[in-house]
Structure formats: structure tokens, C-alpha cells
Coordinates of C-alpha atoms and ligand atoms in Angstrom, one line a residue:
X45 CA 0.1 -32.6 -16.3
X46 CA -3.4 -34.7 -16.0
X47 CA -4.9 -34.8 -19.2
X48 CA -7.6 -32.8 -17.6
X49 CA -4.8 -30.0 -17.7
X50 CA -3.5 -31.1 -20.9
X51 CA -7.0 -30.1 -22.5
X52 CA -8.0 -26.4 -21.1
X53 CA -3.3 -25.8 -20.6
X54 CA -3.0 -23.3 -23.9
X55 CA 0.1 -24.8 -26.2
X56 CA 0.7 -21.4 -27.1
X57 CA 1.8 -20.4 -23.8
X58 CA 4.6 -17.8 -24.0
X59 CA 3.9 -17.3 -27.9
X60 CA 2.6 -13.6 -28.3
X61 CA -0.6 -13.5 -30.3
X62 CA -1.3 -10.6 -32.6
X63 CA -3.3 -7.7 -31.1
X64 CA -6.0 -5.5 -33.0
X65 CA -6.9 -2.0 -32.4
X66 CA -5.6 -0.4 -29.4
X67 CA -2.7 -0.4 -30.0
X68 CA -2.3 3.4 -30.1
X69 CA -3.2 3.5 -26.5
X70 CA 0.3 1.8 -25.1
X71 CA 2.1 3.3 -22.6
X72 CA 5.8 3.8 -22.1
X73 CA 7.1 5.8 -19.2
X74 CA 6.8 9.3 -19.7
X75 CA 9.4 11.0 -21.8
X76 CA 9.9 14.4 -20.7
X77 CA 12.5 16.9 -19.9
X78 CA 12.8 17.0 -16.0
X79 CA 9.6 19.0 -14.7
X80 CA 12.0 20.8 -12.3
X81 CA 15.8 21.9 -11.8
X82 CA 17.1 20.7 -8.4
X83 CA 17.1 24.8 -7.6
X84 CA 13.4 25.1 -8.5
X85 CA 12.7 21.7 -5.8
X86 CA 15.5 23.8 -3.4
X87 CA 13.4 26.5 -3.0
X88 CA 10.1 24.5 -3.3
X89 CA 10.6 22.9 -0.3
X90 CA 12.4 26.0 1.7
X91 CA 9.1 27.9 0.9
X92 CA 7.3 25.0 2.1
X93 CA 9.5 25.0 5.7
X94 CA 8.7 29.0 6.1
X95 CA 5.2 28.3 5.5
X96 CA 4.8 25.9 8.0
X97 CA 6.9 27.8 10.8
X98 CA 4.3 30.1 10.7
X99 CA 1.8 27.5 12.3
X100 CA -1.0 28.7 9.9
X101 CA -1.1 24.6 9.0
X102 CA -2.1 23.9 12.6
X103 CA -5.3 25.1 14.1
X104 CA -8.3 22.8 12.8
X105 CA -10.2 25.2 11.0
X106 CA -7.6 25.4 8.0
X107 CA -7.1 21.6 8.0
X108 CA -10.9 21.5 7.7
X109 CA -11.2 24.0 5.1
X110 CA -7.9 22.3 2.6
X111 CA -9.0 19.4 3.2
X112 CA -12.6 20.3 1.9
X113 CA -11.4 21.6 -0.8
X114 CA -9.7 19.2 -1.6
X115 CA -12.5 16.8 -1.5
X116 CA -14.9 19.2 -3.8
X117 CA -11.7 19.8 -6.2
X118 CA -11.4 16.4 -6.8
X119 CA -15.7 15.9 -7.0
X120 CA -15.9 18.7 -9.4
X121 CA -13.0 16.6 -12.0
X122 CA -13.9 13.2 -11.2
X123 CA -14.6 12.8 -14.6
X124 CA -11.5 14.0 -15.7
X125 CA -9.3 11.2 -13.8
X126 CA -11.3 8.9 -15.2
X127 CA -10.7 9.6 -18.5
X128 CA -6.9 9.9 -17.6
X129 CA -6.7 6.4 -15.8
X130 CA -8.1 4.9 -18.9
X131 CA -5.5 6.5 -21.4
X132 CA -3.0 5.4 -19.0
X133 CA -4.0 2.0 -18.5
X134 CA -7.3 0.5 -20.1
X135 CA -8.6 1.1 -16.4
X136 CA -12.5 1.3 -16.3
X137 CA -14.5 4.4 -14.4
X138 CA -16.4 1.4 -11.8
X139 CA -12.8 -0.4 -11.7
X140 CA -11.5 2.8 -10.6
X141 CA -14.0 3.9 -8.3
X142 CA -14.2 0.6 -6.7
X143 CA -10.2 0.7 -6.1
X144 CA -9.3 4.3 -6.3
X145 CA -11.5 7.3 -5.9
X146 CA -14.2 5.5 -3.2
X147 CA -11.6 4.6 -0.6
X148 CA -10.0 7.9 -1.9
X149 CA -13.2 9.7 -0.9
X150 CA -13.6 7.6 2.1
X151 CA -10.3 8.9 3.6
X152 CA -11.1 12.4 2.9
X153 CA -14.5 12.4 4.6
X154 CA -13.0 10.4 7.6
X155 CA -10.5 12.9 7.9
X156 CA -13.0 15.9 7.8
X157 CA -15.2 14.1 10.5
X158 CA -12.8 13.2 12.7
X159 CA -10.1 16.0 12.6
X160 CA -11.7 17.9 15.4
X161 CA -11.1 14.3 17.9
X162 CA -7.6 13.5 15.8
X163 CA -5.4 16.6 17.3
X164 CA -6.8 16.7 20.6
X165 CA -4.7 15.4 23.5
X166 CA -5.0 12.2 24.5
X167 CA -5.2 11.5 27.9
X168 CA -3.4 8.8 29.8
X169 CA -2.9 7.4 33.5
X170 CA -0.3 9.2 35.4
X171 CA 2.0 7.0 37.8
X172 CA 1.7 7.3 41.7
X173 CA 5.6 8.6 41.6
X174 CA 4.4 12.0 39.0
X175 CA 1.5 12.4 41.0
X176 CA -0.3 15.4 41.9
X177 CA -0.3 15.8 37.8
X178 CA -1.5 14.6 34.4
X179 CA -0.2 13.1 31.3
X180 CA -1.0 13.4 27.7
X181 CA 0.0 12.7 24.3
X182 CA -0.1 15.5 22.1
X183 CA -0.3 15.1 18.0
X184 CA 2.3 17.1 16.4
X185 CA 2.5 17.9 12.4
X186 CA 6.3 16.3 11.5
X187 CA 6.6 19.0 9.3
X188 CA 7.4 19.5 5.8
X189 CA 6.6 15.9 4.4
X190 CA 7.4 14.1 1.1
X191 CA 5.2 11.5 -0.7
X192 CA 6.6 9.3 -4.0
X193 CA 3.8 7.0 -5.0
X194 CA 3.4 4.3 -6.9
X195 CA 2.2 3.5 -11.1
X196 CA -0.4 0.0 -9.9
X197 CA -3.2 2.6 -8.0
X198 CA -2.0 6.2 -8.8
X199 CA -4.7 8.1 -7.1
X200 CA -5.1 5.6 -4.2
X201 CA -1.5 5.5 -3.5
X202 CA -1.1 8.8 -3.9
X203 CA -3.7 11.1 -2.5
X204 CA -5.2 8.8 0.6
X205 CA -1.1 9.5 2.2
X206 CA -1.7 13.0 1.0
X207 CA -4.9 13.1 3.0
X208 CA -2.9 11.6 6.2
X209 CA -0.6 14.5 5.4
X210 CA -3.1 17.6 5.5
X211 CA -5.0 16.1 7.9
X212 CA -1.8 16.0 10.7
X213 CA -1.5 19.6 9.9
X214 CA 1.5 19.3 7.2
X215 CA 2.8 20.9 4.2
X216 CA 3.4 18.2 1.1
X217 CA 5.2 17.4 -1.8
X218 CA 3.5 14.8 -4.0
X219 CA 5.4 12.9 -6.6
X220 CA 3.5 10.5 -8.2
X221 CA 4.8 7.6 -10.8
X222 CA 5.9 8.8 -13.9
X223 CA 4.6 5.3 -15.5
X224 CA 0.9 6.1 -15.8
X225 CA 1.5 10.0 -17.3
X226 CA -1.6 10.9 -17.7
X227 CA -2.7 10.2 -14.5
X228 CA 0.5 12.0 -13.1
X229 CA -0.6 14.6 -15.0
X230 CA -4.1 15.2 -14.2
X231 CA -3.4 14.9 -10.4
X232 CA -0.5 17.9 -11.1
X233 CA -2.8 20.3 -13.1
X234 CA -5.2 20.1 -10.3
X235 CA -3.3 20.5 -7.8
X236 CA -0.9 23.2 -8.7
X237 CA -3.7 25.2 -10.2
X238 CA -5.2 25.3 -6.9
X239 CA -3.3 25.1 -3.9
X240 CA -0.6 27.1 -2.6
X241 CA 2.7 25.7 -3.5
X242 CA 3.9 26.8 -0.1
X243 CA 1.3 24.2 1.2
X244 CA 0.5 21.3 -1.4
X245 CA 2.6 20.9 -4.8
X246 CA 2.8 18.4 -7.4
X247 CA 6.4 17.7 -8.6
X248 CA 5.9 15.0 -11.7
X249 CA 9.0 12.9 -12.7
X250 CA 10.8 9.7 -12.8
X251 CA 14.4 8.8 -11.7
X252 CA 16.1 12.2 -11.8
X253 CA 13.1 14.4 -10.5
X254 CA 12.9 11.7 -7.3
X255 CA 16.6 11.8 -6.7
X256 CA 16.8 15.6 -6.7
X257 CA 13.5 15.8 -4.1
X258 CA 15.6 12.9 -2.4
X259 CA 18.7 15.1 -1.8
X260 CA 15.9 17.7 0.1
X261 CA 16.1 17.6 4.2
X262 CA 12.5 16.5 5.1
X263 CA 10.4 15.5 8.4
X264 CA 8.8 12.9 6.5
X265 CA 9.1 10.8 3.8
X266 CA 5.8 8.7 2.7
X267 CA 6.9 6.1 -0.2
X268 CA 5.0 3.5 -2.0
X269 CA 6.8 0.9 -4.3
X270 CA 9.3 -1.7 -4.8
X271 CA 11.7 -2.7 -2.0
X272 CA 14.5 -1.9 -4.4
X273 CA 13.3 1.5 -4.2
X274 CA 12.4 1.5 -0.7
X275 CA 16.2 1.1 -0.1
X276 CA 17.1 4.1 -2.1
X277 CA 14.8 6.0 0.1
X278 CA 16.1 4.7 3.2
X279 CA 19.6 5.3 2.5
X280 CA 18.5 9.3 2.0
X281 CA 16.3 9.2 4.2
X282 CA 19.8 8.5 6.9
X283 CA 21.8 11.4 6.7
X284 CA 19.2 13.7 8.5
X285 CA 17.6 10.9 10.1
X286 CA 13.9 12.0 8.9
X287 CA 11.2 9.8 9.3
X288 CA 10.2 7.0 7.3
X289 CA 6.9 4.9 5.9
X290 CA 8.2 2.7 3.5
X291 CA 4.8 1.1 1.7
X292 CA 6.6 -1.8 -0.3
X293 CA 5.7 -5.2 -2.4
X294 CA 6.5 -9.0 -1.6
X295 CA 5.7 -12.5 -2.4
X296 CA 2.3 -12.6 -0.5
X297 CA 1.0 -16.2 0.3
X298 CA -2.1 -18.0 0.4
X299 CA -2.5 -21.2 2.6
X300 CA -5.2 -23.5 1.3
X301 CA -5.3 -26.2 4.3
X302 CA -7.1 -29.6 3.4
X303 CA -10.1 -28.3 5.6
X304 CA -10.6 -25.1 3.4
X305 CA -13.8 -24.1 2.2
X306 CA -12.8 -24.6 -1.2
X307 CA -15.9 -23.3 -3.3
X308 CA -16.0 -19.7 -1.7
X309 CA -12.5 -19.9 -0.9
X310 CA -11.1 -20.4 -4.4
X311 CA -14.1 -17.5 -5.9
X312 CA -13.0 -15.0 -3.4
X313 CA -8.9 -15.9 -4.1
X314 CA -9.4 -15.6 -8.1
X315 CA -11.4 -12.5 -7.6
X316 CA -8.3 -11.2 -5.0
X317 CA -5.4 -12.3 -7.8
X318 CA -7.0 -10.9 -10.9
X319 CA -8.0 -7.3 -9.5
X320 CA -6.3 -4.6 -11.9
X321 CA -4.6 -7.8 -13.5
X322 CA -2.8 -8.7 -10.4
X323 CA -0.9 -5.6 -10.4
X324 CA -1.6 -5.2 -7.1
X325 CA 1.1 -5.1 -3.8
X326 CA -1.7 -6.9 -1.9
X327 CA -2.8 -9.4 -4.6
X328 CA -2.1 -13.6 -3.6
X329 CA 1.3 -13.9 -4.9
X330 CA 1.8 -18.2 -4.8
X331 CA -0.9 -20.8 -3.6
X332 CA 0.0 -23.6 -1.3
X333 CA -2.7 -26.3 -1.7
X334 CA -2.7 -29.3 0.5
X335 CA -2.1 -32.1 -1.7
X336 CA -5.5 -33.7 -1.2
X337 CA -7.8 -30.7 -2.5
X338 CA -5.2 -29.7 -5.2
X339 CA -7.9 -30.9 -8.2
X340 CA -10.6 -29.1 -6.7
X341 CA -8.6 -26.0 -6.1
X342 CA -7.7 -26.1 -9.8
X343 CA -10.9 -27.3 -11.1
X344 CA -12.4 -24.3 -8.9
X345 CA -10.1 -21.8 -10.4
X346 CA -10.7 -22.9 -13.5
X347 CA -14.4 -22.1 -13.1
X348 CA -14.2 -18.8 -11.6
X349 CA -12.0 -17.6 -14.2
X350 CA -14.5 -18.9 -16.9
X351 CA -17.5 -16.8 -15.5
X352 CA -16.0 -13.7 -16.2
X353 CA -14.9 -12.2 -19.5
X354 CA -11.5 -10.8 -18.5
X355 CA -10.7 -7.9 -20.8
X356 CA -9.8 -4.1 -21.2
X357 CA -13.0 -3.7 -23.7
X358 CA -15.8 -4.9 -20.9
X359 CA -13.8 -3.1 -17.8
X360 CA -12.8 -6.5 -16.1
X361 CA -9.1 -6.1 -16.4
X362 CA -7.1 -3.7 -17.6
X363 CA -3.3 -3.2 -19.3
X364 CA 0.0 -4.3 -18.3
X365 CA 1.3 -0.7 -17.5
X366 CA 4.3 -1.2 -20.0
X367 CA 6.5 -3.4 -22.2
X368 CA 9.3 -4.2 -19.6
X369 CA 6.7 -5.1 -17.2
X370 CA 4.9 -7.2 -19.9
X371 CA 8.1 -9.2 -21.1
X372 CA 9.1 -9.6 -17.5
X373 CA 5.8 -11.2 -16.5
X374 CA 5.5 -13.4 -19.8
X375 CA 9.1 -14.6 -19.5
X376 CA 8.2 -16.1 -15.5
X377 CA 5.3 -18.5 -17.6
X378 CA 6.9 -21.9 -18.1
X379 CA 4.6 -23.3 -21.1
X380 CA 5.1 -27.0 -19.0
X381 CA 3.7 -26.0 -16.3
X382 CA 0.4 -24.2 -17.7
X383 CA -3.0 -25.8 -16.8
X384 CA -4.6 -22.9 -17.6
X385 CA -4.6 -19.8 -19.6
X386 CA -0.9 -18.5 -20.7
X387 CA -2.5 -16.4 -23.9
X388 CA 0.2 -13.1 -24.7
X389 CA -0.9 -9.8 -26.4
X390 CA 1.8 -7.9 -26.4
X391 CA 0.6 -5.4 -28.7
X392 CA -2.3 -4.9 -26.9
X393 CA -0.6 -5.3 -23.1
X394 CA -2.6 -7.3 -21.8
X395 CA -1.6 -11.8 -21.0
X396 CA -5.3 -13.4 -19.9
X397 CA -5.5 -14.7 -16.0
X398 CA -2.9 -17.7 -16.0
X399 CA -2.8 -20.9 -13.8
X400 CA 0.4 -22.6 -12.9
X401 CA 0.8 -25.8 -11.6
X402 CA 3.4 -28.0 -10.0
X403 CA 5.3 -25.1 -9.1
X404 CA 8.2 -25.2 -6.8
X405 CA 10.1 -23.2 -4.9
X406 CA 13.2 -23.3 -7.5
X407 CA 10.6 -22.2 -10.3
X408 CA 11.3 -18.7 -11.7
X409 CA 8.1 -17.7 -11.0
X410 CA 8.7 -18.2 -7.3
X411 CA 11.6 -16.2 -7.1
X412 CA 10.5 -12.5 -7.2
X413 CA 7.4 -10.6 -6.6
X414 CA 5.2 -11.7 -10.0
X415 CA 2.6 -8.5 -9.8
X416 CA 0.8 -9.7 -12.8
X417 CA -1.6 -12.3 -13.8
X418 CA -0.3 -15.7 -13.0
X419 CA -1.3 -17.5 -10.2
X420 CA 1.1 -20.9 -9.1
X421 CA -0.2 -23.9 -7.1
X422 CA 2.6 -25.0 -5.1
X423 CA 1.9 -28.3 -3.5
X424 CA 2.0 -29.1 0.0
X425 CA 1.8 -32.6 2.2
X426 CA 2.2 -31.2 5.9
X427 CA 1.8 -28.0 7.3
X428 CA 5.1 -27.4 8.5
X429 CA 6.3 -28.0 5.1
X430 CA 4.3 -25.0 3.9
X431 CA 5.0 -23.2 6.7
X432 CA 8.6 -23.8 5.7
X433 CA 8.7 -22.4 2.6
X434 CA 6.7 -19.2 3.5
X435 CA 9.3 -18.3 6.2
X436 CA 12.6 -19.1 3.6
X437 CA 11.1 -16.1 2.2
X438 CA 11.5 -12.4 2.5
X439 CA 8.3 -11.4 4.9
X440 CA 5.7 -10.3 2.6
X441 CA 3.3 -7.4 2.7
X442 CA 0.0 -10.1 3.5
X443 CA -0.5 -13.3 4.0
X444 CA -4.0 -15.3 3.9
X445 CA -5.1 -18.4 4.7
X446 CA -8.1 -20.8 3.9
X447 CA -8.8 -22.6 6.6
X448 CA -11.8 -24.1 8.7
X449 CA -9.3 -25.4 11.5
X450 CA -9.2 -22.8 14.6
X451 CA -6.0 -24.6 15.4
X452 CA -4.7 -24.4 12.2
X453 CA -6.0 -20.5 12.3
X454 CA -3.5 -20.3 15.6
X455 CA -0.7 -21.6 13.9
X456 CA -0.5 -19.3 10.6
X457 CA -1.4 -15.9 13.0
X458 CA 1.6 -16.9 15.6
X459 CA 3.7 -18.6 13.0
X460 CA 3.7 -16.5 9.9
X461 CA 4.6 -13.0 9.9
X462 CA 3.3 -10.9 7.2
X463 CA 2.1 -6.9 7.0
X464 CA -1.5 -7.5 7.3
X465 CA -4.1 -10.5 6.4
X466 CA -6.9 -12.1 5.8
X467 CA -8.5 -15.7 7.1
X468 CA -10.7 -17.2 4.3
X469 CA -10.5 -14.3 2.0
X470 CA -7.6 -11.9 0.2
X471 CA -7.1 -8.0 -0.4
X472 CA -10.5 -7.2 1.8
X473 CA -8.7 -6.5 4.7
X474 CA -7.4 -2.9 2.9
X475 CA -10.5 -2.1 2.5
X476 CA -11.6 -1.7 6.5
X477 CA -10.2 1.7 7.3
X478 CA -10.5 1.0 10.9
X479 CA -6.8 -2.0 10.3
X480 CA -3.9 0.0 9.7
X481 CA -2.3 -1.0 6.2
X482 CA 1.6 -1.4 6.0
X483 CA 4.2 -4.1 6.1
X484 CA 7.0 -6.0 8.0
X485 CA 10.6 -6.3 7.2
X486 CA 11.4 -6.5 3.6
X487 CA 7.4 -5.4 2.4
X488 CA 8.1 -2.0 4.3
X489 CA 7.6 -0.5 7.7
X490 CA 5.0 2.3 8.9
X491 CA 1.3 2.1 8.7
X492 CA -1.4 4.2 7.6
X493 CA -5.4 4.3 6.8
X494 CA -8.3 5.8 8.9
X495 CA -6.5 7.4 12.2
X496 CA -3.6 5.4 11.4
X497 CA -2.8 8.2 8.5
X498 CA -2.9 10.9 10.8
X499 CA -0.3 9.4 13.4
X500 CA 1.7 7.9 10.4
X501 CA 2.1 11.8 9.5
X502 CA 2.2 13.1 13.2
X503 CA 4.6 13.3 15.8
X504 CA 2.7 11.7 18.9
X505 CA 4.6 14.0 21.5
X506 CA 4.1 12.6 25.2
X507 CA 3.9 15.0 28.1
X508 CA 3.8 15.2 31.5
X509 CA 2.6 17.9 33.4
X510 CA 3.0 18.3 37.1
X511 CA 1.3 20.6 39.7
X512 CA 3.1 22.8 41.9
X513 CA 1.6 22.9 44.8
X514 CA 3.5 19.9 46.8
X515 CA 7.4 17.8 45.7
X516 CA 7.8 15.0 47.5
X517 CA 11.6 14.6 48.4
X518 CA 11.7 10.9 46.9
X519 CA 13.6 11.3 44.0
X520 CA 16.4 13.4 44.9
X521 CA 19.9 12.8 46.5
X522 CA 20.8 10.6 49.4
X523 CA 18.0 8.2 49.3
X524 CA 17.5 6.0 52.5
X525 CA 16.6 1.9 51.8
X526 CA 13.2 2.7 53.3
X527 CA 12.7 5.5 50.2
X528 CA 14.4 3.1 47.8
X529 CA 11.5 0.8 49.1
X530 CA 8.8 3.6 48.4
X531 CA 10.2 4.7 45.1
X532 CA 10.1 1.3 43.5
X533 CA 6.3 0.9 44.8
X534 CA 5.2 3.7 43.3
X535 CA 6.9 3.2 40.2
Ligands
NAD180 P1 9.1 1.5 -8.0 O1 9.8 1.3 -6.7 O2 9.7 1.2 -9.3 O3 8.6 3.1 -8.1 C1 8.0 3.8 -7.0 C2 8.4 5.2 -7.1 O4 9.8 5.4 -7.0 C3 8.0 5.9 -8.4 O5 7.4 7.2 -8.1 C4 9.3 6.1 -9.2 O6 9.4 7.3 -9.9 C5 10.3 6.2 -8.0 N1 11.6 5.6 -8.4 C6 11.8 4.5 -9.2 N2 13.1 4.2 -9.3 C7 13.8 5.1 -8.5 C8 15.2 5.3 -8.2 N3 16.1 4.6 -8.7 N4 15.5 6.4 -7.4 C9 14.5 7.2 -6.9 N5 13.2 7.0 -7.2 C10 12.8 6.0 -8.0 O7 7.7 0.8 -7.8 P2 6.5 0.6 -8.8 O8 7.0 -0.1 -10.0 O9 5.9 1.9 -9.0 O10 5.5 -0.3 -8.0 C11 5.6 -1.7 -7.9 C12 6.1 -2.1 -6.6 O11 5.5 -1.3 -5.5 C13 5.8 -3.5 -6.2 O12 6.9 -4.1 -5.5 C14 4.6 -3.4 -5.4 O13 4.4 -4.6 -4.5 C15 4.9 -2.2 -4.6 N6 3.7 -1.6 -4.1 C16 3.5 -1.5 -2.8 C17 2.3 -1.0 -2.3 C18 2.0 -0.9 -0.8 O14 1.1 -0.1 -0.5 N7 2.7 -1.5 0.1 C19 1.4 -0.5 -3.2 C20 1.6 -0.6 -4.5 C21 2.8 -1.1 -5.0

């Protein structure tokens, strides 16, 4: 450690300091009796399946008027989920709005707008060998779908699928984390008061509730969270083979190359890794710093961490969502390797934006998805070398780079594979509705946002239609070389 590091690194690192006042807020998973019997979910979703065999789901005019009303539902209580989110977490109303109920809202009016030009055919070219005729690609509804969401975003990452759903023309289950429970619960009460259960139903729950709606035969299955999880869903997702969007979490890089912008760079990467208290899937998991701006890039963070008071109170950060996820994240802080940060209030849930340094790869903190406030600077000599260690790992749900380099650009876009990403900046690229959000291999499969939503929740049924007035004799029995000759021209 420089003694730079030595003087802002807090010795207290890993030592929990008392908490004050809040302490009546914390949150432990919710501790109910299961919401529902596995009878009660049985014939949930069997009403569900009649409802939509009936088609009423399909034509636009009831998409428009759900969806609608589903928009002005959520307007009229906006208040209320505020309130909720808070209880749950310490989240601020502009925190919120900025990463919840805005996109929220932007999905929903996207969807209205564009519903009419969603279902429509698309048309496509038609090969000389299917000619005289025409080819489309019709939107189908999968059916009755499915959606488990995640505690980090609970109305983000629960409704904007649920949106994809009603726009496509489904029916939907919603089962949102049990972790924040008053969020859970506020999205329920809504809900069920005021949709048809037949159409839209919130079924709240943890562990037993999930595995009973897990057990169900569905068309669709729409789940955000750990790749743990994501398994589990998989695996009973198999025996009816039903369709899967797996939205899951990974060790997200960020390149800083020894032409980075460092200054705007570093602001826009703190910003990106504190967020909701870097409870976030998207959030800048590790830093690899070339080894000649490693100073700077500390120095940097260091600065931009300083300019903002991070805490529940002033709505700049907001709770740990529990104690297990509190211990878990305090016990990955090695107090050696601090330069900056490292304070604990367990009482209060909350351990202040952390910097790691000299971190490598055998570090516990680089072994598992951190999803909290600690950043690590890895150090880095050659590109390859980073490179390296970014593909050892599991391929994460984004990777960014800082770079000014085009070639260097090149490299990291053909050499790294990740869900989705940014160049010079983290996180922003979720919020342009028009790139599909989702991830590769381990961080989850599927994509949705924007139009992306509707054909994540849509069967996209090609057809071709011929006309009857001529055959041509090519393609049937007893083919000459001189019509082998034809058929392969035409194609
Ligand atoms: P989680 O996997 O623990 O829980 C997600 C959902 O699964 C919850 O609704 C929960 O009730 C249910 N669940 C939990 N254990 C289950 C089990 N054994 N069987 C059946 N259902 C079960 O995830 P989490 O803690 O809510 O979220 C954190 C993880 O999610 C991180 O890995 C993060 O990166 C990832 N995440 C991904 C995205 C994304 O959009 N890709 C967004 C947010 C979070």
C-alpha cells in the first residue's frame, strides 16, 4: 500500500461500527405462510390457459385498453410504491424514478404506441423457387407466461417483462422477490384488486411459492436473478420444453487501457458501481487498470466518491437488502487491501462505497459476483493479460471498456464476449430501449426492452403463402440434371 493509500485506507475495515436510528426499518425476507396452496396456483394457471384459448387477449384493441390501464393504475399509486420501496430498502422517490418507475413508464408508453405496428405481419422476400407467392412472419402470443423477478429493482424487473407480456397478447403470472416485502406487496394489492386473475395475477412468495408455480406447464417462463436460480428454472423449464428468458448476474468487467480518458472515465465508472449500492446485475463488477494509470485511476475514484455524500438519509444510496447479503459482502473486504473506504453499519445495512486495490484473480472478492459496494483494481501490464483473465471467467452479463484506441475498441468487441456493453461509460447502455438487454452463457439467455419485449414474449411464426394459379413441376419426382441445374439456381 503507498502511503498515499495508507492515509485515506480506513483501519477499521471489516470492523462493524455502531448504527443509530433506523434500525427499526431492516429487512429480513418476508416471513409468511405460503400466499397460495399448489391447488389454488393449479387452477390459477388452468383459468389462465381457458382464458386465453378464447383469443379475447389477441386483437389490439384489448392489449391497448390493459395495457392503459395498466399505465394509469400504476400513475394513480405512484406514491404508494414509493413509499413501499423506501420501507423496503432506504430507496429514495428520484432514485426510484430514475431506475424504476421512468424506464417503467417508458416501456408502457412504447408499448401503447407501437402495438398497432408490433403484431402486424412482417413482410419478407420470397425465393424465385416459392414464387408466384409471399412470405411473412406473423407474431404469435406464447401463451400463458410466467415471470419471477428479482429483490435489486423490483418494479423494473418486474413489470417492464410484464409489459413485454401484455403487450404480445399474453396472459401472466407475476411473482416478484419475496426480499423487498413491501414492494411485493404493493405490486400484489394493485394488481389483484384490478385485473382479472384469468388475465394478470400476482402470486407473492419465496422458495415454496416459486417451486409450486415451477411444477405448472407454461409457454413462457421470464426469470430475473442469480444463475443459481436460473438453473432451477431451466431444469423445470425441460420436462415440457417451454420457453425460456433467463435474465441472470455475473462478474461484469471494466477495461481501463493506458489511453483511457481517465477523468470522465473514472466519474462515469464510480457513478455506474455505486448506483443502488452496487446492487445492481449491470453494475462494473472488477477494474483492470493498465499499470501505468493505476494512481490516477485511484486518485480519480477517490475524488468522485468524495463529491457525493453517499447515504440512505440524503437519497444517494440506499440499504443492503438484508443481513446475509450484508455479511456476505463485508466478509469479501480484505482490510490489506483497502485504499479506500471499508466503513460497516450493520445495524443500519448499509458498508460506504469501498476501493480495493492490488487485487488478484485468487482474491475472494474475485471469485463470485460481489453485487455490493466494493470496487477492485486489478492490475494489468499487457492487453492480452487482461484479456486473459476476463475470458477464465464465466461470460458476464456486460462488459465495458475505457479506451481512446479504435484498435484496442476492435479487440475487446471481437475478443470479449459479454451480454451487452458500453465503450467509455457503464450501465447507460440499459437505458436505450432501442439495444435489447440480456446475456450470454452463464449471465442468462433471451433478450428483451423496447420491441425486443414483445418478441421475447411472442412466438415469431414464419409463413409462406403460395398462389394457385400456376406449379411448376420442379420439385417433384424424377428430376432430370438439367432441373437439378434449375432448382439449385433458384434456390
Ligand atoms: P435469486 O436467484 O436469489 O432470486 C430470484 C427469484 O428466484 C426470486 O423471485 C426468488 O424468490 C426466486 N428463488 C430464489 N431461490 C429459489 C429456488 N431455490 N427455487 C425457486 N425459486 C427461487 O436472485 P436475487 O438475489 O433476487 O437477485 C440477485 C441476482 O440476480 C444476481 O446474480 C444479479 O446479478 C441477478 N440479476 C440479474 C438481472 C438481469 O436483468 N440480468 C437483474 C437483477 C439481478
Amino acid at each position: 500500500m503507498t502511503a498515499q493509500a495508507t492515509a485515506i485506507a480506513n483501519p477499521n475495515a471489516k470492523r462493524p461500527v455502531s448504527g443509530n436510528t433506523l434500525s427499526s426499518r431492516k429487512n429480513e425476507a418476508m416471513n409468511t405462510q405460503p400466499s397460495m396452496t399448489e391447488q389454488q396456483i393449479e387452477q390459477l394457471v388452468a383459468g389462465q390457459r381457458h382464458y386465453h384459448r378464447t383469443n379475447v387477449t389477441l386483437p389490439v384493441a384489448f392489449r391497448l385498453a390493459q395495457l392503459n390501464k395498466f399505465r394509469d393504475l400504476l400513475r394513480e399509486h405512484e406514491e404508494e410504491l414509493y413509499i413501499a420501496i423506501d420501507k423496503d430498502f432506504g430507496k429514495s422517490k428520484h432514485h426510484t424514478q430514475l431506475t424504476e418507475t421512468f424506464p417503467l413508464f417508458e416501456e408502457l408508453e412504447m408499448a401503447i404506441k407501437n402495438v398497432g405496428k408490433w403484431v402486424k405481419p412482417r413482410k419478407v422476400a420470397t425465393n424465385l423457387l416459392n414464387q408466384p407467392g409471399k412470405s411473412y412472419i406473423v407474431p404469435e402470443p406464447l401463451g400463458v407466461t410466467l415471470v419471477i423477478g428479482a429483490w435489486n429493482f423490483p418494479y423494473n424487473l418486474s413489470l417492464i417483462p410484464v409489459v413485454g407480456s401484455m403487450v404480445a397478447g399474453n396472459t401472466t403470472i407475476l411473482k416478484p422477490s419475496e426480499l423487498p416485502a413491501e414492494t411485493s406487496r404493493v405490486m400484489a394489492r394493485l394488481i389483484n384488486e384490478n385485473f382479472d386473475a384469468n388475465y394478470l395475477h400476482v402470486v407473492e412468495g419465496g422458495i415454496p411459492e416459486t417451486t409450486a408455480l415451477l411444477n405448472q406447464r407454461w409457454d413462457k417462463i421470464f426469470f430475473t436473478g442469480s444463475p443459481q436460480v436460473g438453473k432451477i428454472v431451466n431444469v423445470a423449464a425441460a420436462p415440457n420444453l417451454t420457453n425460456v428468458t433467463l435474465e441472470l448476474g455475473g462478474k461484469n468487467p471494466a477495461i481501463f487501457a493506458e489511453d483511457a480518458a481517465v477523468d470522465v472515465g473514472v466519474k462515469r465508472l464510480v457513478w455506474a458501481k455505486f448506483v443502488n449500492s452496487g446492487q445492481l446485475c449491470l453494475a462494473p463488477d472488477y477494474v483492470l487498470v493498465h499499470k501505468s494509470i493505476k494512481d490516477r485511476v485511484l486518485e480519480r475514484m477517490v475524488h468522485e466518491i468524495k463529491k457525493h455524500d453517499y447515504s440512505v438519509e440524503n437519497g444517494n444510496f440506499v440499504r443492503l437488502i438484508n443481513e446475509r447479503n450484508f455479511d456476505r459482502i463485508a466478509a469479501l473486504i480484505d482490510p490489506d487491501k483497502v485504499y479506500y473506504g471499508g466503513d460497516l453499519d450493520r445495524e443500519e445495512r448499509v458498508i460506504q462505497p469501498t476501493i480495493m486495490h492490488n487485487v488478484t484473480v485468487d482474491d475472494a472478492v474475485m471469485q463470485d459476483e460481489v453485487f455490493g459496494p466494493i470496487i477492485s483494481v486489478v492490475e494489468y501490464d499487457t492487453l492480452d493479460e487482461a484479456f486473459a483473465i476476463v475470458r477464465d471467467l464465466e461470460k458476464p452479463l456486460a462488459g465495458y471498456l475505457f479506451s481512446t484506441n479504435e484498435a484496442t475498441k476492435q479487440r475487446f468487441l471481437r475478443e470479449i464476449p459479454f451480454g451487452s456493453g458500453a465503450i467509455n461509460d457503464a450501465v447507460m447502455q440499459n437505458t436505450n430501449s432501442n439495444l435489447p438487454f440480456g446475456g450470454v452463457g452463464n449471465s442468462g439467455m433471451g433478450r428483451y426492452h423496447g420491441e425486443y419485449s414483445f418478441e421475447c414474449f411472442s412466438h415469431m411464426k414464419p409463413v409462406l403463402e403460395k398462389a394457385n394459379w400456376v406449379e411448376l413441376d420442379l420439385k417433384y419426382y424424377g428430376h432430370s440434371d438439367r432441373q437439378m441445374k434449375w432448382i439449385r439456381r433458384l434456390g
